[in-house]
Short mmCIF file of C-alpha atoms in Angstrom, two decimals:
data_model
loop_
_atom_site.label_atom_id
_atom_site.label_comp_id
_atom_site.label_asym_id
_atom_site.label_seq_id
_atom_site.Cartn_x
_atom_site.Cartn_y
_atom_site.Cartn_z
CA MET A 825 4.51 56.43 14.92
CA LYS A 826 2.59 54.66 17.68
CA TYR A 827 0.06 54.30 15.18
CA LEU A 828 2.83 53.23 12.28
CA ILE A 829 4.00 50.50 14.85
CA ILE A 830 0.55 49.13 15.92
CA THR A 831 0.83 48.73 11.90
CA ILE A 832 3.50 47.12 11.24
CA ILE A 833 2.84 44.97 14.03
CA SER A 834 -0.39 43.88 11.82
CA LEU A 835 0.98 43.12 9.56
CA LEU A 836 3.50 40.83 10.47
CA PHE A 837 0.58 38.77 12.75
CA SER A 838 -2.05 39.06 8.98
CA SER A 839 1.33 37.44 7.31
CA ILE A 840 1.28 35.39 10.32
CA THR A 841 -1.98 33.88 9.92
CA PHE A 842 -1.88 33.65 6.13
CA ALA A 843 1.06 31.76 5.57
CA GLN A 844 -0.87 29.24 8.53
CA ASP A 845 -3.38 29.33 6.75
CA ASN A 846 -1.58 28.15 4.40
CA THR A 847 -0.27 25.89 5.60
CA VAL A 848 -1.15 21.77 5.43
CA ARG A 849 0.32 19.11 7.60
CA PHE A 850 0.26 15.57 5.61
CA ALA A 851 1.22 13.05 8.63
CA LEU A 852 2.64 9.58 6.91
CA TRP A 853 4.52 6.95 7.88
CA GLY A 854 8.18 7.99 7.66
CA GLY A 855 10.33 5.36 7.56
CA ASN A 856 11.64 5.17 3.44
CA GLU A 857 13.70 7.75 2.58
CA ASP A 858 12.64 7.78 -0.42
CA ILE A 859 8.92 8.90 -0.56
CA ASN A 860 10.33 11.28 1.77
CA HIS A 861 13.25 12.64 -0.24
CA TRP A 862 9.76 12.53 -2.86
CA ILE A 863 7.33 14.54 -1.11
CA ASP A 864 10.19 16.98 0.58
CA THR A 865 11.19 17.93 -2.48
CA TYR A 866 8.72 17.81 -6.12
CA VAL A 867 5.58 17.86 -3.78
CA SER A 868 6.40 20.42 -2.10
CA SER A 869 7.96 22.46 -4.55
CA GLU A 870 5.37 21.63 -6.80
CA LEU A 871 2.16 22.54 -4.38
CA LYS A 872 3.73 26.08 -3.76
CA ASN A 873 4.41 27.17 -6.70
CA LYS A 874 0.77 26.43 -8.06
CA HIS A 875 -1.02 26.56 -4.94
CA ASP A 876 0.84 28.99 -2.74
CA ILE A 877 0.36 25.92 -0.15
CA LEU A 878 2.86 25.06 1.62
CA LEU A 879 3.54 21.41 3.08
CA GLU A 880 4.93 19.79 6.21
CA ARG A 881 5.45 16.51 6.34
CA VAL A 882 4.13 14.79 9.91
CA PRO A 883 6.89 11.44 9.61
CA LEU A 884 4.74 8.31 11.47
CA SER A 885 6.65 5.88 13.29
CA ASP A 886 3.17 4.24 13.29
CA THR A 887 0.03 5.65 12.41
CA GLN A 888 -1.77 4.14 15.03
CA ASP A 889 -0.33 6.99 16.78
CA ALA A 890 -1.93 9.38 14.99
CA ILE A 891 -5.53 7.32 14.92
CA GLN A 892 -4.92 7.41 18.90
CA LYS A 893 -3.82 11.59 18.65
CA LEU A 894 -7.66 12.33 16.95
CA ILE A 895 -9.21 9.99 18.84
CA ARG A 896 -7.64 12.24 22.17
CA ASP A 897 -9.18 15.09 20.27
CA LYS A 898 -12.86 13.63 19.54
CA ARG A 899 -12.59 13.07 22.54
CA PHE A 900 -12.07 16.48 24.79
CA GLY A 901 -13.58 18.66 21.71
CA ARG A 902 -10.44 19.53 19.62
CA GLU A 903 -12.24 21.62 17.01
CA ASN A 904 -8.56 23.25 15.17
CA GLY A 905 -6.46 19.93 15.37
CA SER A 906 -2.62 19.44 14.26
CA ILE A 907 -2.60 17.00 11.62
CA ASP A 908 -4.94 18.61 7.92
CA LEU A 909 -4.07 14.64 5.67
CA LEU A 910 -3.11 11.51 6.96
CA TRP A 911 -1.49 9.09 4.60
CA LEU A 912 -3.52 4.71 5.53
CA ASN A 913 -5.35 2.39 4.55
CA GLY A 914 -7.02 -1.07 6.23
CA GLU A 915 -7.33 -1.32 9.78
CA ASN A 916 -6.43 2.20 10.41
CA PHE A 917 -9.25 3.86 8.50
CA LYS A 918 -11.60 1.61 9.96
CA ALA A 919 -10.14 2.69 13.73
CA MET A 920 -10.94 6.15 12.00
CA LYS A 921 -14.70 5.06 10.71
CA ASP A 922 -15.49 3.76 13.82
CA ASN A 923 -14.44 6.08 15.84
CA ASP A 924 -16.14 8.61 13.40
CA LEU A 925 -12.89 10.17 13.01
CA THR A 926 -13.09 11.42 9.16
CA TRP A 927 -14.94 15.32 7.30
CA LYS A 928 -17.17 14.39 4.53
CA PRO A 929 -17.02 11.82 1.60
CA PHE A 930 -14.55 14.82 -0.17
CA LEU A 931 -13.63 11.91 -2.48
CA TYR A 932 -16.42 13.22 -4.77
CA GLU A 933 -15.63 16.61 -4.99
CA LEU A 934 -12.40 16.16 -6.31
CA GLU A 935 -11.52 17.24 -10.06
CA ASN A 936 -9.05 14.33 -10.92
CA SER A 937 -11.27 11.63 -9.15
CA LYS A 938 -13.70 11.38 -12.52
CA TYR A 939 -9.94 9.55 -13.97
CA ILE A 940 -10.39 6.84 -11.33
CA ASP A 941 -12.21 3.96 -10.84
CA LEU A 942 -14.19 4.89 -8.48
CA LYS A 943 -15.97 0.81 -8.39
CA ASN A 944 -13.27 -1.76 -9.07
CA PRO A 945 -13.43 -3.73 -6.08
CA THR A 946 -9.71 -2.88 -5.13
CA ILE A 947 -10.45 0.69 -4.82
CA ALA A 948 -13.48 0.93 -3.85
CA ASN A 949 -13.59 -1.19 -0.76
CA ASP A 950 -10.06 -0.85 1.63
CA PHE A 951 -9.57 -4.59 2.77
CA GLY A 952 -13.10 -5.24 2.65
CA ILE A 953 -13.92 -1.86 4.03
CA GLU A 954 -15.92 0.68 1.78
CA HIS A 955 -14.35 4.30 1.79
CA LEU A 956 -17.42 5.49 0.77
CA GLY A 957 -15.81 9.00 -0.31
CA TYR A 958 -14.20 9.63 3.01
CA GLU A 959 -10.81 8.38 1.98
CA ALA A 960 -8.74 9.10 -1.42
CA PRO A 961 -7.10 6.34 -3.07
CA TRP A 962 -4.10 8.09 -3.94
CA GLY A 963 -1.55 4.66 -5.03
CA SER A 964 -2.01 0.79 -5.68
CA ALA A 965 0.27 -1.93 -4.56
CA GLN A 966 0.72 -6.13 -5.51
CA MET A 967 1.81 -8.70 -4.85
CA VAL A 968 4.49 -10.29 -7.26
CA PHE A 969 7.26 -13.31 -6.81
CA ILE A 970 11.07 -11.58 -7.39
CA TYR A 971 13.01 -14.75 -8.62
CA ASP A 972 16.63 -14.50 -10.43
CA SER A 973 16.68 -15.68 -13.81
CA ALA A 974 20.25 -16.72 -14.10
CA LYS A 975 19.01 -19.48 -11.94
CA VAL A 976 15.35 -20.17 -12.23
CA THR A 977 14.72 -19.99 -16.01
CA ASN A 978 11.43 -21.71 -16.39
CA PRO A 979 9.37 -19.42 -13.71
CA PRO A 980 6.50 -20.62 -12.57
CA GLU A 981 3.23 -19.19 -14.39
CA THR A 982 0.72 -21.19 -11.83
CA LEU A 983 -0.33 -22.31 -8.28
CA ASP A 984 0.46 -26.38 -9.25
CA GLN A 985 3.90 -25.35 -11.09
CA LEU A 986 4.63 -23.47 -8.20
CA THR A 987 4.21 -25.23 -6.09
CA ASN A 988 6.50 -28.17 -8.93
CA TRP A 989 9.07 -25.57 -8.44
CA ILE A 990 9.50 -26.01 -4.44
CA LYS A 991 9.47 -29.48 -4.60
CA GLU A 992 11.91 -29.72 -7.44
CA ASN A 993 14.23 -27.01 -5.73
CA PRO A 994 14.08 -28.40 -2.58
CA GLY A 995 16.08 -25.50 0.35
CA LYS A 996 15.90 -22.48 -2.37
CA PHE A 997 12.12 -20.93 -1.53
CA ILE A 998 10.88 -19.95 1.75
CA TYR A 999 8.38 -17.20 2.42
CA PRO A 1000 8.47 -14.43 5.86
CA ALA A 1001 6.07 -15.63 8.86
CA PRO A 1002 3.12 -13.74 9.05
CA PRO A 1003 2.30 -10.89 11.34
CA ASP A 1004 5.19 -9.69 8.85
CA PHE A 1005 3.02 -7.52 6.86
CA THR A 1006 4.54 -9.45 3.26
CA GLY A 1007 4.70 -12.98 4.97
CA SER A 1008 0.83 -12.17 5.84
CA ALA A 1009 -0.03 -11.78 2.40
CA PHE A 1010 1.83 -14.42 0.88
CA ILE A 1011 -0.42 -16.82 2.89
CA ARG A 1012 -3.75 -15.09 1.42
CA GLN A 1013 -3.05 -14.38 -1.39
CA SER A 1014 -2.83 -19.04 -1.75
CA LEU A 1015 -5.89 -19.67 -0.46
CA ALA A 1016 -7.15 -17.03 -3.96
CA ASN A 1017 -5.18 -18.91 -5.79
CA ILE A 1018 -5.98 -22.13 -4.39
CA LEU A 1019 -9.68 -20.82 -4.42
CA GLY A 1020 -9.79 -20.03 -8.25
CA LYS A 1021 -10.60 -16.16 -8.41
CA GLU A 1022 -14.18 -16.64 -8.81
CA ALA A 1023 -14.80 -18.42 -5.70
CA TYR A 1024 -12.47 -16.55 -4.09
CA ASP A 1025 -14.28 -13.13 -5.14
CA ASN A 1026 -17.34 -14.79 -4.09
CA LEU A 1027 -16.03 -15.23 -1.20
CA ILE A 1028 -14.86 -11.58 -0.19
CA ASN A 1029 -17.94 -10.31 -1.54
CA ASN A 1030 -20.27 -12.99 0.72
CA PHE A 1031 -18.22 -12.84 3.76
CA SER A 1032 -18.48 -15.11 6.42
CA VAL A 1033 -16.59 -16.50 9.44
CA ASN A 1034 -18.14 -19.47 9.06
CA ARG A 1035 -16.84 -19.77 5.37
CA LEU A 1036 -13.66 -18.73 5.52
CA GLU A 1037 -13.40 -21.48 8.39
CA GLN A 1038 -14.87 -24.01 5.85
CA GLU A 1039 -11.89 -22.96 2.95
CA LEU A 1040 -8.75 -22.36 5.35
CA PRO A 1041 -7.96 -26.15 5.43
CA LYS A 1042 -7.46 -26.16 1.84
CA LEU A 1043 -4.83 -23.46 3.11
CA TRP A 1044 -3.32 -25.82 5.40
CA SER A 1045 -3.37 -28.32 3.18
CA TRP A 1046 -0.84 -26.63 0.86
CA LEU A 1047 1.44 -25.21 2.94
CA LYS A 1048 1.87 -28.52 4.51
CA GLU A 1049 2.89 -29.91 1.99
CA ILE A 1050 5.63 -27.89 0.49
CA GLU A 1051 6.72 -27.02 3.85
CA PRO A 1052 8.98 -30.21 4.24
CA TYR A 1053 10.89 -28.66 0.64
CA LEU A 1054 11.71 -24.96 1.75
CA TYR A 1055 14.16 -23.84 3.61
CA GLN A 1056 15.37 -25.43 6.31
CA GLU A 1057 12.91 -27.38 5.81
CA GLY A 1058 10.46 -25.42 7.60
CA ARG A 1059 12.41 -25.39 10.50
CA PHE A 1060 12.74 -21.43 9.57
CA TYR A 1061 11.07 -18.48 8.55
CA PRO A 1062 11.87 -15.48 7.96
CA GLU A 1063 10.69 -12.83 10.33
CA SER A 1064 10.69 -10.05 8.05
CA ILE A 1065 10.48 -9.27 4.35
CA SER A 1066 14.01 -7.58 4.39
CA LYS A 1067 15.88 -10.71 5.87
CA LEU A 1068 14.67 -12.89 3.19
CA HIS A 1069 15.31 -10.11 0.47
CA GLN A 1070 19.16 -10.63 2.19
CA ASN A 1071 18.98 -14.40 1.62
CA PHE A 1072 17.68 -13.80 -1.90
CA SER A 1073 20.71 -11.48 -2.49
CA ASP A 1074 23.55 -13.44 -0.81
CA GLY A 1075 21.78 -16.76 -2.80
CA THR A 1076 21.10 -19.01 0.10
CA VAL A 1077 17.10 -18.90 -1.58
CA TRP A 1078 16.12 -18.06 -5.62
CA MET A 1079 12.79 -16.28 -4.82
CA THR A 1080 12.01 -13.67 -2.74
CA MET A 1081 8.17 -11.34 -3.18
CA ASP A 1082 7.06 -8.65 -2.37
CA TYR A 1083 3.81 -6.16 -2.19
CA TYR A 1084 5.82 -3.03 -4.51
CA PRO A 1085 5.89 -4.93 -7.52
CA SER A 1086 9.13 -2.17 -8.20
CA THR A 1087 10.77 -4.08 -5.59
CA ALA A 1088 13.54 -5.77 -7.64
CA GLN A 1089 13.92 -2.35 -10.52
CA ARG A 1090 14.93 -0.41 -7.12
CA MET A 1091 16.87 -3.36 -5.39
CA ILE A 1092 18.72 -3.93 -8.75
CA ASP A 1093 19.89 0.45 -8.64
CA LYS A 1094 20.76 -0.16 -5.45
CA GLY A 1095 23.39 -2.86 -6.08
CA ILE A 1096 21.26 -5.23 -3.62
CA PHE A 1097 20.04 -7.04 -5.44
CA PRO A 1098 21.42 -9.03 -8.68
CA LYS A 1099 21.10 -7.71 -12.24
CA THR A 1100 19.54 -11.24 -13.31
CA ALA A 1101 16.04 -10.48 -10.76
CA LYS A 1102 13.31 -10.40 -12.75
CA THR A 1103 9.10 -10.45 -11.44
CA LEU A 1104 5.94 -12.56 -11.84
CA VAL A 1105 3.11 -13.02 -10.68
CA LEU A 1106 0.86 -15.88 -11.26
CA LYS A 1107 -1.93 -16.50 -13.47
CA GLU A 1108 -4.50 -17.65 -10.74
CA GLY A 1109 -3.85 -13.55 -9.99
CA ALA A 1110 -2.10 -12.02 -7.40
CA LEU A 1111 -2.95 -9.58 -4.02
CA ALA A 1112 -3.32 -6.30 -4.70
CA ASN A 1113 -4.50 -3.26 -2.29
CA THR A 1114 -4.85 0.62 -2.89
CA HIS A 1115 -3.61 3.07 -0.08
CA TYR A 1116 -5.48 6.49 0.35
CA VAL A 1117 -5.13 9.76 2.33
CA THR A 1118 -8.31 10.79 4.40
CA ILE A 1119 -8.49 14.82 6.24
CA PRO A 1120 -9.62 14.65 9.78
CA PHE A 1121 -12.88 15.47 11.24
CA ASN A 1122 -11.09 18.43 12.87
CA ALA A 1123 -7.98 18.99 9.97
CA SER A 1124 -7.42 22.89 10.71
CA HIS A 1125 -7.19 23.29 6.26
CA LYS A 1126 -9.70 21.02 5.17
CA GLU A 1127 -10.33 23.37 1.82
CA ASN A 1128 -6.15 23.04 1.30
CA ALA A 1129 -6.27 19.35 1.96
CA LYS A 1130 -9.00 18.78 -0.84
CA THR A 1131 -6.62 20.42 -2.79
CA VAL A 1132 -3.28 18.93 -1.17
CA VAL A 1133 -5.19 15.96 -1.88
CA ASP A 1134 -6.26 16.73 -5.87
CA PHE A 1135 -3.05 17.32 -6.79
CA LEU A 1136 -1.67 14.48 -6.26
CA LEU A 1137 -4.06 12.23 -8.19
CA GLY A 1138 -2.78 14.72 -11.52
CA ILE A 1139 -0.93 12.96 -14.15
CA ASP A 1140 1.71 14.63 -13.04
CA ALA A 1141 1.69 13.55 -9.46
CA GLN A 1142 0.70 9.69 -11.13
CA ALA A 1143 3.65 9.56 -12.87
CA SER A 1144 6.50 12.02 -10.76
CA LYS A 1145 5.14 9.07 -8.24
CA LEU A 1146 5.46 5.60 -10.27
CA ASN A 1147 9.30 5.90 -11.20
CA SER A 1148 11.52 3.98 -9.64
CA ASP A 1149 14.11 6.90 -9.33
CA ASN A 1150 11.34 8.60 -7.19
CA TRP A 1151 8.92 5.91 -5.53
CA GLY A 1152 8.22 3.71 -8.38
CA ASP A 1153 4.45 3.55 -6.47
CA PHE A 1154 1.78 2.51 -9.09
CA SER A 1155 -0.97 4.68 -10.07
CA VAL A 1156 -5.00 4.21 -9.57
CA LEU A 1157 -5.46 6.25 -12.74
CA ASP A 1158 -8.19 3.97 -14.87
CA MET A 1159 -5.87 3.92 -18.48
CA SER A 1160 -9.07 4.52 -19.84
CA LYS A 1161 -10.44 7.25 -18.29
CA LEU A 1162 -7.93 9.41 -19.49
CA SER A 1163 -6.40 11.50 -22.85
CA PRO A 1164 -4.18 9.93 -25.04
CA GLN A 1165 -1.49 12.40 -23.99
CA ASP A 1166 -1.87 11.43 -20.35
CA ALA A 1167 -2.12 8.28 -20.75
CA GLU A 1168 1.82 8.33 -22.44
CA LYS A 1169 2.80 9.96 -19.29
CA LEU A 1170 2.36 6.56 -17.38
CA GLN A 1171 2.98 4.41 -19.69
CA SER A 1172 5.88 6.25 -20.94
CA VAL A 1173 7.47 6.45 -16.96
CA ASP A 1174 10.76 3.16 -17.65
CA LEU A 1175 9.27 0.85 -14.98
CA GLY A 1176 13.07 -1.04 -15.95
CA GLU A 1177 13.42 -4.51 -17.13
CA ALA A 1178 12.63 -6.18 -13.88
CA THR A 1179 9.52 -4.83 -13.27
CA LEU A 1180 6.18 -6.42 -14.98
CA SER A 1181 3.87 -4.47 -17.75
CA LEU A 1182 0.69 -1.71 -15.78
CA GLU A 1183 -1.20 -4.14 -18.85
CA ILE A 1184 0.11 -7.22 -16.56
CA LEU A 1185 -0.42 -6.08 -13.65
CA ASN A 1186 -3.54 -5.31 -13.88
CA ASN A 1187 -4.82 -8.19 -15.85
CA ALA A 1188 -3.35 -10.27 -12.41
CA LYS A 1189 -5.78 -7.92 -10.18
CA VAL A 1190 -7.17 -9.38 -6.78
CA GLN A 1191 -9.00 -7.83 -3.87
CA GLU A 1192 -7.89 -7.79 -0.76
CA PHE A 1193 -9.14 -9.13 2.60
CA PRO A 1194 -11.27 -7.91 4.42
CA ALA A 1195 -9.13 -6.28 7.73
CA GLU A 1196 -10.58 -7.45 10.54
CA HIS A 1197 -9.79 -11.21 9.81
CA ILE A 1198 -6.38 -10.76 8.97
CA SER A 1199 -5.13 -11.71 12.18
CA MET A 1200 -7.52 -14.29 12.72
CA ILE A 1201 -5.37 -15.84 9.81
CA GLU A 1202 -2.80 -15.61 10.96
CA GLU A 1203 -2.55 -16.98 14.26
CA GLU A 1204 -4.75 -20.50 12.43
CA TRP A 1205 -1.42 -20.31 10.77
CA LYS A 1206 0.63 -20.24 14.03
CA SER A 1207 -1.98 -22.82 14.91
CA ASN A 1208 -1.28 -25.08 11.48
CA ILE A 1209 2.07 -23.90 10.61
CA ILE A 1210 4.50 -23.73 13.50
CA GLN A 1211 3.15 -25.64 16.36
CA GLU A 1212 1.94 -28.61 14.93
#
């Protein structure tokens, strides 16, 4: 009887250990219920069924919280961490890189990485930082303008046309005040549009603070030019993109913006935006960035975390994520690298009438700004626009 009890305890312990070994703790921002639901249902069930992996979502209010935890783990020599996978990009990845908190260049070991254009600057560079495979691209975002087609019958196609439209429709355009993420992206994209793609790419690829300081006056000049024609003559800038969306929804302004190309359709589906809402990008280009996942240096289940990432990059998961009913997040897969059948899976996803086609968006992509200099532009905006 004694040996039987010992055997049962041993088996129970083994099963618990096995379950723990098959668990992947995925830390990610928890502020979007659609994303949370998709992770908790589709992703979790598929990983369990196909790979016998138990995915545990660890919600974060701020990704910086996870970074600080990893810094403490590094300092105190904690080898078995509680985060196996982390969703991040930009400044947070820079902090991971600067503090040696990543595992290894695992991206190149993933089966599905062959379907990604790893040389594309909007994928190879995370806000101006070469990731070198220490993180894996997961989805893409892009700046778009959203307008009410019932009121804007001839939407602008270029920056000059946007300027004229703002002047011809005083009080119907405004942008959020930086450091709101979308407001900050708007002024960076405006700089890119003012310079033109070739000059902007040259600035980013051969970046120096001196060169940036030489170009910024062109941006402040344009923003001052349109300011008298903005909502409330530029005396008031919405503090967040949600405030601007509200102003658009109630008809106060006729145009809003977002860094997710599918936002207009999602807001229509929720009854927040009018059914006449449409999306546009300017011919000079639309700022685009990629968001990533990385495996920390002390992840307890690194190989299983790799399996999760490879699954997330698979055609089925990417197509599911693209569906606006689930998330509406755009794919990082290169259509030219996919089989005709897999390409059709992405192309057949109904993006809704308000969303631009993948082809239009891909052709308009402009690479993002170096992360460490974004705060400088935001401070300069305050000095040149708000305080003058």
